[in-house]
XYZ file of C-alpha atoms in Angstrom:
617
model
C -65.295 205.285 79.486
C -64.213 201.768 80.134
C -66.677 199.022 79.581
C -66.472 196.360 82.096
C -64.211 193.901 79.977
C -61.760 196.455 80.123
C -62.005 196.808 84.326
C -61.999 193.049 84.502
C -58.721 193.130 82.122
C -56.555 195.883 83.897
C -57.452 194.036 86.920
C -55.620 191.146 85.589
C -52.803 192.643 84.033
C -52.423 194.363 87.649
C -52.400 191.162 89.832
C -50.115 189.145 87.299
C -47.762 191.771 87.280
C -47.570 191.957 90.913
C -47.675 187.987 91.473
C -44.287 187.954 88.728
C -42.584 190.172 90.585
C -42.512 188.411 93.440
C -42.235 184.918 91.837
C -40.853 184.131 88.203
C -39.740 181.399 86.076
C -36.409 180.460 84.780
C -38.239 179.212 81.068
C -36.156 181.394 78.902
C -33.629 178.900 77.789
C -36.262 177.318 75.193
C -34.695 177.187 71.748
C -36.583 178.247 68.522
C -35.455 177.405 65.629
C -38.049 179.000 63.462
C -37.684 182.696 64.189
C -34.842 183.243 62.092
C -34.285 180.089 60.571
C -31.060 179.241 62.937
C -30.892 177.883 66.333
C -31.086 180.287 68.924
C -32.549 180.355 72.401
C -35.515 182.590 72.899
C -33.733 185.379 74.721
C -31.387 185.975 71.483
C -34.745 185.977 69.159
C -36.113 189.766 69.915
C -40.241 188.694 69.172
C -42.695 187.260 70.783
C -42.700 183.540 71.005
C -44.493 180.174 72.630
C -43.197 177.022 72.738
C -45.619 173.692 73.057
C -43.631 170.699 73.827
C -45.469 166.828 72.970
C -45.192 166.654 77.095
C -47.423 170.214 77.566
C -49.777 168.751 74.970
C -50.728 165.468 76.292
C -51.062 166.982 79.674
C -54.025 169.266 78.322
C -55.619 166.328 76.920
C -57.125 168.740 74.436
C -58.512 166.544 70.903
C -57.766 169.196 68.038
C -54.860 171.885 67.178
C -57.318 175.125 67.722
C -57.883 174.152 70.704
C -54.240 173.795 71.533
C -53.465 177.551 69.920
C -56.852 179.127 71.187
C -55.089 178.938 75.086
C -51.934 181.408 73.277
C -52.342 185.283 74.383
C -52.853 187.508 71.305
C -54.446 184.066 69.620
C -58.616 184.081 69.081
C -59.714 181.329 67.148
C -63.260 181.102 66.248
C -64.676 178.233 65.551
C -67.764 177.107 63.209
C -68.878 173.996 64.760
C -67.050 171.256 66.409
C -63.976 169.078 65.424
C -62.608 169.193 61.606
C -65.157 172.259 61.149
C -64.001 175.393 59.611
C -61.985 178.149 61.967
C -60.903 181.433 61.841
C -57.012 182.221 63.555
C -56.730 185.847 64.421
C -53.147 186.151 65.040
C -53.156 189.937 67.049
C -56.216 190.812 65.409
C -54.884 190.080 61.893
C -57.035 188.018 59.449
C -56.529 184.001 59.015
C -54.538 184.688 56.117
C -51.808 186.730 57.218
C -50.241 184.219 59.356
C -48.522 181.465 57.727
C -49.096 177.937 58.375
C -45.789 175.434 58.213
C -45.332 171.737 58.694
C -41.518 170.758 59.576
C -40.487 173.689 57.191
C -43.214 173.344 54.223
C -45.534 175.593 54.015
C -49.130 174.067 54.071
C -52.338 176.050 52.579
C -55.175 176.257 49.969
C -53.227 178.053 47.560
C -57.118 178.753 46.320
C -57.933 180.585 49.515
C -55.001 181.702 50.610
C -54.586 180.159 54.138
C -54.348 176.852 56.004
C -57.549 175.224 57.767
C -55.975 173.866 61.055
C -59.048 171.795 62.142
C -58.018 169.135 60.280
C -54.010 169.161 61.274
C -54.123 165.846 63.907
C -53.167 166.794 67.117
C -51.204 163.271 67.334
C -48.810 164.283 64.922
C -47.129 166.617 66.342
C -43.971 167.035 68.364
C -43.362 170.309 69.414
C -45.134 173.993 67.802
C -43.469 177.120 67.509
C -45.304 180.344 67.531
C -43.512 183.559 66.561
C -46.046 186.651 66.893
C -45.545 189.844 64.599
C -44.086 190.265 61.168
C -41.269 188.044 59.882
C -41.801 188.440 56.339
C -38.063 189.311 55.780
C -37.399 185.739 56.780
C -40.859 183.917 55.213
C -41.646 186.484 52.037
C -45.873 186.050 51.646
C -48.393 185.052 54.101
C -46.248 186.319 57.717
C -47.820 189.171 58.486
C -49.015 188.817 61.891
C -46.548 185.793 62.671
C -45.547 182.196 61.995
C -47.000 178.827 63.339
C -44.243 176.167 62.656
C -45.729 172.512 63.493
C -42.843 169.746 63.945
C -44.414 166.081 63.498
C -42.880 163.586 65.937
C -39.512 163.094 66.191
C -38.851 162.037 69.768
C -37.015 159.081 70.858
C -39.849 157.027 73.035
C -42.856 154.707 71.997
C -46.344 155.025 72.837
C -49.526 154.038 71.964
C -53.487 155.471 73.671
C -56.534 154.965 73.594
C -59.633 157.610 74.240
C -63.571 157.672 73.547
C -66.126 160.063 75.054
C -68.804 162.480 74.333
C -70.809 162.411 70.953
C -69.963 158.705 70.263
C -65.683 159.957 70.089
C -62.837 157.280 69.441
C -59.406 158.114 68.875
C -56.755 155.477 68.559
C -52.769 156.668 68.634
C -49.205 155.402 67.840
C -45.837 156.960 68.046
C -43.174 154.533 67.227
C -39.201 155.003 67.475
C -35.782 153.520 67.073
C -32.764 155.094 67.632
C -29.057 154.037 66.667
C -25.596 155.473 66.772
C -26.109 157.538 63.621
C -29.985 156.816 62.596
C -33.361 157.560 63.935
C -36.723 156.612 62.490
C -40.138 158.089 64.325
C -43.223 156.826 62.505
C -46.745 158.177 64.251
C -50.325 157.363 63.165
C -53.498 158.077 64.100
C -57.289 157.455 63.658
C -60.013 159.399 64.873
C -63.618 159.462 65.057
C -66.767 161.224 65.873
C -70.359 161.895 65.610
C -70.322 165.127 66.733
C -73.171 167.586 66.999
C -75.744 169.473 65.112
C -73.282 173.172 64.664
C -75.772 175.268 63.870
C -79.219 176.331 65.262
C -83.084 176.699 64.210
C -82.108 174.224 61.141
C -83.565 170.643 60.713
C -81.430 168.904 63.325
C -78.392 166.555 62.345
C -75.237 165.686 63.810
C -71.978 167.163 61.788
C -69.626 164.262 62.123
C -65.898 163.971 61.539
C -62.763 160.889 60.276
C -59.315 161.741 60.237
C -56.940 158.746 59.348
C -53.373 159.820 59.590
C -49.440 158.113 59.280
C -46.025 159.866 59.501
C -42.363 159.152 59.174
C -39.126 160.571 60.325
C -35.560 159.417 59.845
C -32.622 160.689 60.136
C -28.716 159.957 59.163
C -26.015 161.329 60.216
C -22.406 161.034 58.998
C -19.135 162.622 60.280
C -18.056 163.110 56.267
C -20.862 164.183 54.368
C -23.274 165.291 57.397
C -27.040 164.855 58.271
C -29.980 163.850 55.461
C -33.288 163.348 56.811
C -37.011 162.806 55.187
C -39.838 163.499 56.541
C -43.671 162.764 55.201
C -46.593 162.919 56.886
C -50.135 162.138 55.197
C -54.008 162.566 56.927
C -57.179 162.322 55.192
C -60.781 161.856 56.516
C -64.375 163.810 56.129
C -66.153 166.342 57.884
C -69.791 167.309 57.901
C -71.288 170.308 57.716
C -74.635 172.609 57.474
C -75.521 174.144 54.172
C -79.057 177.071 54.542
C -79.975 176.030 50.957
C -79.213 172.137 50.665
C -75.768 172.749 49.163
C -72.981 170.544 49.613
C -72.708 169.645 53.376
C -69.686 166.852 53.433
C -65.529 168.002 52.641
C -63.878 164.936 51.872
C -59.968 165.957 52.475
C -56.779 165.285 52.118
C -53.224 166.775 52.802
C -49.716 165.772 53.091
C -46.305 167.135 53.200
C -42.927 165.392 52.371
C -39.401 166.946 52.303
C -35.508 165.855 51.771
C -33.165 167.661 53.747
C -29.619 167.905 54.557
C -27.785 169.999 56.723
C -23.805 170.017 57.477
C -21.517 171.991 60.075
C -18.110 172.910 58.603
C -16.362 175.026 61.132
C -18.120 178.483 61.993
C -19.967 177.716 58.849
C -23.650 175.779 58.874
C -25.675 175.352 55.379
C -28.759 174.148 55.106
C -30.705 172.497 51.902
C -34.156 171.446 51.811
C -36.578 170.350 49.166
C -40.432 169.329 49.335
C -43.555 169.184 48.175
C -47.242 169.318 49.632
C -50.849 169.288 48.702
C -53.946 170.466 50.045
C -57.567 169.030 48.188
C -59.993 169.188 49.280
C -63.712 167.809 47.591
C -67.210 169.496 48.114
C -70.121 166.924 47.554
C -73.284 166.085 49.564
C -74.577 163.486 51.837
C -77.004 162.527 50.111
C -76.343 163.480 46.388
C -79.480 164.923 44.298
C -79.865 164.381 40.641
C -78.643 168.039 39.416
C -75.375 167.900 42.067
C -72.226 168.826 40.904
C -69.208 167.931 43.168
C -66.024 170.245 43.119
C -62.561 169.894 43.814
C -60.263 172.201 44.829
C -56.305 171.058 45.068
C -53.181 172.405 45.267
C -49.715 171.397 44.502
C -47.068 172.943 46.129
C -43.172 172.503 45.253
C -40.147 174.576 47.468
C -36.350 174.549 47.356
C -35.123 176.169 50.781
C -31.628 176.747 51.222
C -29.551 178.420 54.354
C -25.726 179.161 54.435
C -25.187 180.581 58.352
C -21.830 181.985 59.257
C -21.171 182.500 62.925
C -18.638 185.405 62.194
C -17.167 185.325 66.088
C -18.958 184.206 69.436
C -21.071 187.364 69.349
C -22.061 187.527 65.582
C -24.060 185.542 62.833
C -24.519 186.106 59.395
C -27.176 184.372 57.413
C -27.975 184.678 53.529
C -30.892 182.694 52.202
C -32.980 181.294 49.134
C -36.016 180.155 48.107
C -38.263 179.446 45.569
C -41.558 177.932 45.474
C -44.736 176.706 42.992
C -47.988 176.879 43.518
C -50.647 175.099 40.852
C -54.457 174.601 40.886
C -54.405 172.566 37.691
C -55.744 169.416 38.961
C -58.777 171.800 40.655
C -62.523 171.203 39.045
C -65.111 173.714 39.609
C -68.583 172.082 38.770
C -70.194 175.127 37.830
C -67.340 176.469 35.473
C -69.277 177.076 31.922
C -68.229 175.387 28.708
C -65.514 178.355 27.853
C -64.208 178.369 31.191
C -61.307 176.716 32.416
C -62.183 173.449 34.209
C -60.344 174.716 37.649
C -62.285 177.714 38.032
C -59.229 179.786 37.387
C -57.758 181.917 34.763
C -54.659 181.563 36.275
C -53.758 178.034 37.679
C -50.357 178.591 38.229
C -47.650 181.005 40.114
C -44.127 181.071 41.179
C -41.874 183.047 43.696
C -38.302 183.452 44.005
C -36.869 184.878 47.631
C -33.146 185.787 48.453
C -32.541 187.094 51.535
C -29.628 187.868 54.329
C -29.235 188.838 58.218
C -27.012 189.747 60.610
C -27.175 188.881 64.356
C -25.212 190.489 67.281
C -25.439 189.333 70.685
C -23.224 190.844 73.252
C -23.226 191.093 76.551
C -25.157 194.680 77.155
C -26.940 194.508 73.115
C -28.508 192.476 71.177
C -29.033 193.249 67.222
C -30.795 191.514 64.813
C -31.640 193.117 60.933
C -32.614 191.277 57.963
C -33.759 192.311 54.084
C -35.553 190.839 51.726
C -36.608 190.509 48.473
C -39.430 188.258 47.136
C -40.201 188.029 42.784
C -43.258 186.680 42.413
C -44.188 185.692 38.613
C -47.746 187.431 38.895
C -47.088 190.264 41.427
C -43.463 191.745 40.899
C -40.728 192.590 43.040
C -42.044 192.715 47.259
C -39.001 194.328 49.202
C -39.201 193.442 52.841
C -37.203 194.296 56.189
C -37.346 193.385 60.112
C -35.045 195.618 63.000
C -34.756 194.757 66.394
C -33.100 195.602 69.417
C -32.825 193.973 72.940
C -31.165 195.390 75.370
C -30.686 193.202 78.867
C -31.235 195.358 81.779
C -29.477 192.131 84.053
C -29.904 188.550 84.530
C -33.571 188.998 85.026
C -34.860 191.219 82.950
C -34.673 192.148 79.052
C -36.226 194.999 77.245
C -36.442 194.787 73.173
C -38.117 196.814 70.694
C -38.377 195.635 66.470
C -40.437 197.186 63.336
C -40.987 195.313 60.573
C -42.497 195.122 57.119
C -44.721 192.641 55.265
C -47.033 191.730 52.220
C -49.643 189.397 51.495
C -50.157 188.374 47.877
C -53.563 188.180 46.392
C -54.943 184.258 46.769
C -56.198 182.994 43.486
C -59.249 183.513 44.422
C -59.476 187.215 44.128
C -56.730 187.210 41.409
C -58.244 184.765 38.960
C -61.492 183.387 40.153
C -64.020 182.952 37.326
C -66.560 184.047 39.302
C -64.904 187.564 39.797
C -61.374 188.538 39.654
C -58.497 191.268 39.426
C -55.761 190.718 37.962
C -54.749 194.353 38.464
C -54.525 193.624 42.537
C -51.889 194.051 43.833
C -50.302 192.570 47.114
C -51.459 193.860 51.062
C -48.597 195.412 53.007
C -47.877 196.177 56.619
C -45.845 198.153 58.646
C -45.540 196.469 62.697
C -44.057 197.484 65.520
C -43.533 196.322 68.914
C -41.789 196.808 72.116
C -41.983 194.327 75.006
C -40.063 193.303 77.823
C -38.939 189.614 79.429
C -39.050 189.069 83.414
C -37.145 185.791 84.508
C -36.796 185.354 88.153
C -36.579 182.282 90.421
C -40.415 180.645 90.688
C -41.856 182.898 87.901
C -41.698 184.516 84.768
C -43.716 187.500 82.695
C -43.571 188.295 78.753
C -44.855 191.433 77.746
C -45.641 192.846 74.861
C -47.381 196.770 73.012
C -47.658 195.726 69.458
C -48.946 197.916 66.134
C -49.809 196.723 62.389
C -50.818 198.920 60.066
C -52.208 196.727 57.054
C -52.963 198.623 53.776
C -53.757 197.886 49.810
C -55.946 195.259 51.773
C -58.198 193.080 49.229
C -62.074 193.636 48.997
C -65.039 193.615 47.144
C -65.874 196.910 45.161
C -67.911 197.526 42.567
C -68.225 193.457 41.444
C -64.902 192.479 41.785
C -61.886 192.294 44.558
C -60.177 195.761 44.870
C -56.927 196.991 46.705
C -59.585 199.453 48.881
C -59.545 198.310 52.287
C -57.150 198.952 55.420
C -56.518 198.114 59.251
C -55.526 199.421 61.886
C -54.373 196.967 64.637
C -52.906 197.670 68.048
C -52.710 195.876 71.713
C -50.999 194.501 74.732
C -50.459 191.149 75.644
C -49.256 189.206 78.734
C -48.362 185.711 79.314
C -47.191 184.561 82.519
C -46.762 181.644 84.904
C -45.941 181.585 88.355
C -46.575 179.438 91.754
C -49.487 181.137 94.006
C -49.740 179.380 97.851
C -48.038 175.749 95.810
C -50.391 176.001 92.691
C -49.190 176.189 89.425
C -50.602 179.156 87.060
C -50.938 179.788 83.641
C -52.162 183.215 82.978
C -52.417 184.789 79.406
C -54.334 187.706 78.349
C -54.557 190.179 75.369
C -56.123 193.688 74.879
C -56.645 193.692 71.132
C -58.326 196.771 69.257
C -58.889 195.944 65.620
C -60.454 198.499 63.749
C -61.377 199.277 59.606
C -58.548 201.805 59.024
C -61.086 204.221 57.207
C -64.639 203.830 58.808
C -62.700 203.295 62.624
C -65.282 200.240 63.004
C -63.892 196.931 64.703
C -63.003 194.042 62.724
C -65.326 191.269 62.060
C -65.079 188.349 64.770
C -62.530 190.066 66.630
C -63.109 189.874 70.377
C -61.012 192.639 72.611
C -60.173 190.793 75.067
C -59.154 187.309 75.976
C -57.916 185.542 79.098
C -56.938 182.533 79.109
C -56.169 181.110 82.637
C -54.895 177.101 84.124
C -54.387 176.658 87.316
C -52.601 172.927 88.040
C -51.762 170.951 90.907
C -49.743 167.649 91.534
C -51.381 165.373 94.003
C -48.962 162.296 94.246
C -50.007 160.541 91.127
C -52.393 162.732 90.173
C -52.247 166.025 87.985
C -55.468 168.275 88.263
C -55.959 171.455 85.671
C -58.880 173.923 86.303
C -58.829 176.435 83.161
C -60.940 179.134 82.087
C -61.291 180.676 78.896
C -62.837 184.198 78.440
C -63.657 186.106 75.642
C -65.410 189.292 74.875
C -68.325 190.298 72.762
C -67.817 190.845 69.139
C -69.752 191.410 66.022
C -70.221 189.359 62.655
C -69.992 189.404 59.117
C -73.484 190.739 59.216
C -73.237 193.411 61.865
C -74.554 190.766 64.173
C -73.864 191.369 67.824
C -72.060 188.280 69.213
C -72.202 187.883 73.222
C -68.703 187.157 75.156
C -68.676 184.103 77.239
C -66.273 182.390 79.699
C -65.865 178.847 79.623
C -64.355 176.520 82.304
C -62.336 173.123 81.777
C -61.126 170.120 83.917
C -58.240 168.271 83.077
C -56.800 165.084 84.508
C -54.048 163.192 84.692
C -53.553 159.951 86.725
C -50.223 157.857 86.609
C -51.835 154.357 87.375
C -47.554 152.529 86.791
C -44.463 153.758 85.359
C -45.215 153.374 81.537
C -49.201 153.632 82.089
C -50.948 156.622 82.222
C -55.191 157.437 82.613
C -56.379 160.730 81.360
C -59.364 162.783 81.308
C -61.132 165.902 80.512
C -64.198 167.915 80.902
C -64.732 170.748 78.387
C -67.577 173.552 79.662
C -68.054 171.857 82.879
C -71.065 174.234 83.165
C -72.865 173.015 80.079
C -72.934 177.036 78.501
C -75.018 178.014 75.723
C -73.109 180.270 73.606
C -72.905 180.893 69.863
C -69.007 181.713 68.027
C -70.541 183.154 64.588
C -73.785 184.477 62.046
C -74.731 181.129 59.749
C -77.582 182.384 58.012
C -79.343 185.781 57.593
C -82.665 186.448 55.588
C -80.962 188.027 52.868
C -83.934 190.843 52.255
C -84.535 191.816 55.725
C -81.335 190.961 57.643
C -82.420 188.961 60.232
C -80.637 186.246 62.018
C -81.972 183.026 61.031
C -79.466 180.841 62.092
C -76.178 180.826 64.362
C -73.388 178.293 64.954
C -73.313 176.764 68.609
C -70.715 176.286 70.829
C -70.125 172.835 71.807
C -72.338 171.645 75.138
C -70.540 170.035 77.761
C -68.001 167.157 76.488
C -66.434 164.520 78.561
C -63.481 162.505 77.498
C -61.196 159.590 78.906
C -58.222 157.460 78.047
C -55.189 155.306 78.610
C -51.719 155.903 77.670
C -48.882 153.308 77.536
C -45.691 154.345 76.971
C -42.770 151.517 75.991
């Protein structure tokens, strides 16, 4: 029996379908360069991808990067509080860390936990985001699972600088900066933001969970006709971010990350080779407020070093060969635990260090009635052993307008230090999660409009969990759904409509997954009125349970964008998030641990209202 989600769903599906067919969009000719590591437009790629561009992203006048990738079908972030607090990315159902996180081609992570926190990436940063949905492992070895978010930091070749302030006391202060020569360009961005924000969780003694994020990038490029094209990029942020504690535990994350990387890159003929070599580190330190005598502060860091390097050979106009390496560090040396005991090491881990070693190669055929791509693996990680991977797909173009493709893949997670090496509990017997995916979708292009569709299916097993007092290979999923994401022109409006049918379920008791909500819309309507832009956009999501078997009510949630251009280089913008000022909770904080009951749930945020100037030189 359908519930009435489901009706409201089909309904949807049913009238985008029909408005695409009449009216479709001609946005196929995007180029990705993350989905397998070479330049391709998205047509030749065979997955599921989204493209954000810097222009789509100051239009939505959004403040923080879940926001941003909460409006992607198949994409449910849930958030614990307001900006900078912690979030959980479901990437088609799977769990935060099975989709890798990467910053202009480094990946970017608590090595400790296993996944990336992208509350605290700023939004101001960044230049463009690639999103490739479903397993591409074979290209990425660990972590890509369910897919691969690629950030760029800016790059472009204009100036800018804005201002903003709103709701909950909110400043935000913004500059992108370039030059641009005959063989040179430097792009340096930085940012500082601000605010007060608001108490995130309910029935506690009320406070305001506030956030800082100072940030600074750089981007330059040279280019010469000999020896070809080095660039170096580093970006840094750090700030703070409050946060609730039930038993007056540490409540403020001091942070810090950053990213730097030397590249080169040189075109010799049919034959392209890429070399790339960076380093990164995540830390982030646990303290309170309003420190008490017996507090202990800890510090958890990693240090991350990679070595990338590409050799692509484009074997005739219809056929590409790539063969790949990499190799990559990961240490938690510099971590402190403040509870580790006098015998224990001072990180909190018996293990503070790994490495991994990837080699890989693929083959791409595009003719004129096939498309073929195929790539293998294999990864050698110092603590886990030899992980074989492998990725087939097909697209076949049925004419200029439509294109059919189908792809299975494989992929493995390895176990985060945490449940490898923890003090507090630890395997070192576990051994890595795998999956199996599969998909088949199909790509509508016509003149106003345009549809993506996509059936999806990954089956994750040897998945880590607590057994009988320590993390065990015991657990699997069993994930499956349909997504749609379309845009087309409806009597001269323009319309964004994405939506996902997602059913997540514990491969062994048939019980959904945690947090998981089955279905998601995600809609923006937009109009141009002379000088003005005006964006109405809803965002729906269903009922789901928590950690605690908690039932968790569905809510929609309605936004007003604006953007007004006042001269040539000077812009106004503003938005209105939950114009209706709902009352909604996202997540279980606290629960009596004897009896069970709720004490305490995170809030939504209340209505939020935001404005600014933009000047562009």
């Amino acid at each position: 029996m359908f519930t009435k989600s489901k009706v409201c769903l089909s309904l949807a599906l049913a009238f985008s379908s029909t408005v695409v067919v009449a009216k479709t969009t001609n946005d196929i000719e995007k180029i990705t360069v993350t989905a397998n590591k070479i330049e391709q437009s998205i047509e030749n790629v065979l997955a599921t991808v989204t493209v954000i561009e810097r222009d789509a992203i100051e239009k939505s006048n959004v403040r923080d990067l879940p926001s941003l990738l909460e409006k992607v079908a198949g994409i449910d972030v849930v958030r614990r509080g307001g900006q900078g607090q912690n979030s959980s990315l479901f990437v088609r159902g799977a769990s935060s860390s099975h989709s890798l996180i990467i910053i202009d081609g480094v990946k970017v992570g608590a090595a400790s936990t296993g996944y990336k926190s992208i509350s605290t990436v700023p939004l101001n940063s960044i230049e463009r985001i690639e999103i490739i949905k479903g397993s591409r492992a074979a290209w990425y070895g660990s972590d890509a699972l369910a897919g691969v978010i690629h950030i760029f930091t800016r790059n472009g070749d204009s100036s800018s600088v804005s201002l903003n302030t709103g709701s909950n006391n909110y400043k935000n202060a913004q500059l992108a900066y370039s030059v641009v020569g005959d063989n040179y360009s430097i792009a340096l961005n930085a940012g500082y933001e601000d605010t007060d924000g608001y108490d995130v969780t309910s029935a506690l003694a009320l406070d305001t969970d506030g956030y800082t994020n100072k940030n600074i990038g750089l981007n330059a490029v040279y280019t010469s006709q000999q020896f070809g094209e080095f660039g170096f990029i580093a970006q840094h942020s750090e700030g703070d971010v409050a946060y609730d504690h039930a038993f007056g535990g540490d409540d403020l994350q001091e942070f810090e990350a950053y990213q730097s990387a030397l590249r080169w890159q040189k075109q010799s003929g049919r034959v392209l080779q890429k070399l790339q070599f960076s380093i990164a580190k995540d830390k982030d330190f646990n303290t309170m407020s309003e420190p008490s005598e017996w507090h202990k502060p800890s510090n958890y860091e990693t240090d991350r070093q990679e070595f990338n390097y590409l050799l692509n050979h484009q074997v005739s106009d219809e056929i590409d060969v790539n063969v790949g390496a990499d190799w990559q560090q990961e240490k938690l040396d510099e971590s402190v635990n403040a509870w580790a005991g006098p015998t224990d090491p001072v990180s909190g881990f018996t293990d503070e260090s790994r490495e991994n070693l990837g080699v890989y190669i693929g083959g791409y055929v595009d003719k004129k009635r096939i498309k073929l791509n195929a790539v293998a693996r294999i990864d050698d990680n110092s603590d886990f052993g030899n992980n074989t991977t492998y990725n087939l797909s097909l697209g076949v173009p049925i004419n200029e307008q439509v294109q059919l493709r189908a792809s299975h893949g494989t992929g493995f997670k390895a176990p985060s230090f945490n449940d490898a090496s923890s003090i507090w509990g630890n395997n070192p017997d576990l051994q890595p999660e795998e999956s199996q995916s599969s998909e088949i979708g199909a790509t509508l292009a016509l003149e106003g409009a345009s549809i993506n569709f996509a059936i999806f299916k990954n089956d994750i097993d040897n998945l880590i969990s607590w057994g009988a007092g320590i993390p065990e290979n015991i657990a699997k999923a069993k994930i499956k759904g349909i997504e749609v994401t379309s845009q087309f022109t409806l009597i001269g409006f323009d319309n964004q409509l994405n939506l996902a049918h997602i059913d997540a379920k514990d491969g062994d008791t048939d019980k959904a997954l945690v947090l998981r909500s089955e279905n998601t819309v995600n809609w923006t309507v937009a109009k141009q009125f002379n000088a003005w832009n005006i964006a109405l956009e809803l965002d729906y999501r269903s009922s789901s349970t928590s950690y605690s078997g908690t039932y968790l009510p569905g809510y929609s949630l309605w936004h007003l964008s604006a953007n007004y251009q006042m001269l040539n280089n000077l812009s106004f913008n503003f938005r209105v998030d939950n114009i209706s000022d709902k009352t909604y909770v996202t997540d279980v904080f606290h629960s009596d641990w004897q009896t069970g009951d709720v004490l305490s749930f995170y809030q939504g945020a209340s209505r939020q209202v935001h404005a600014g100037i933009r000047y562009n030189f």
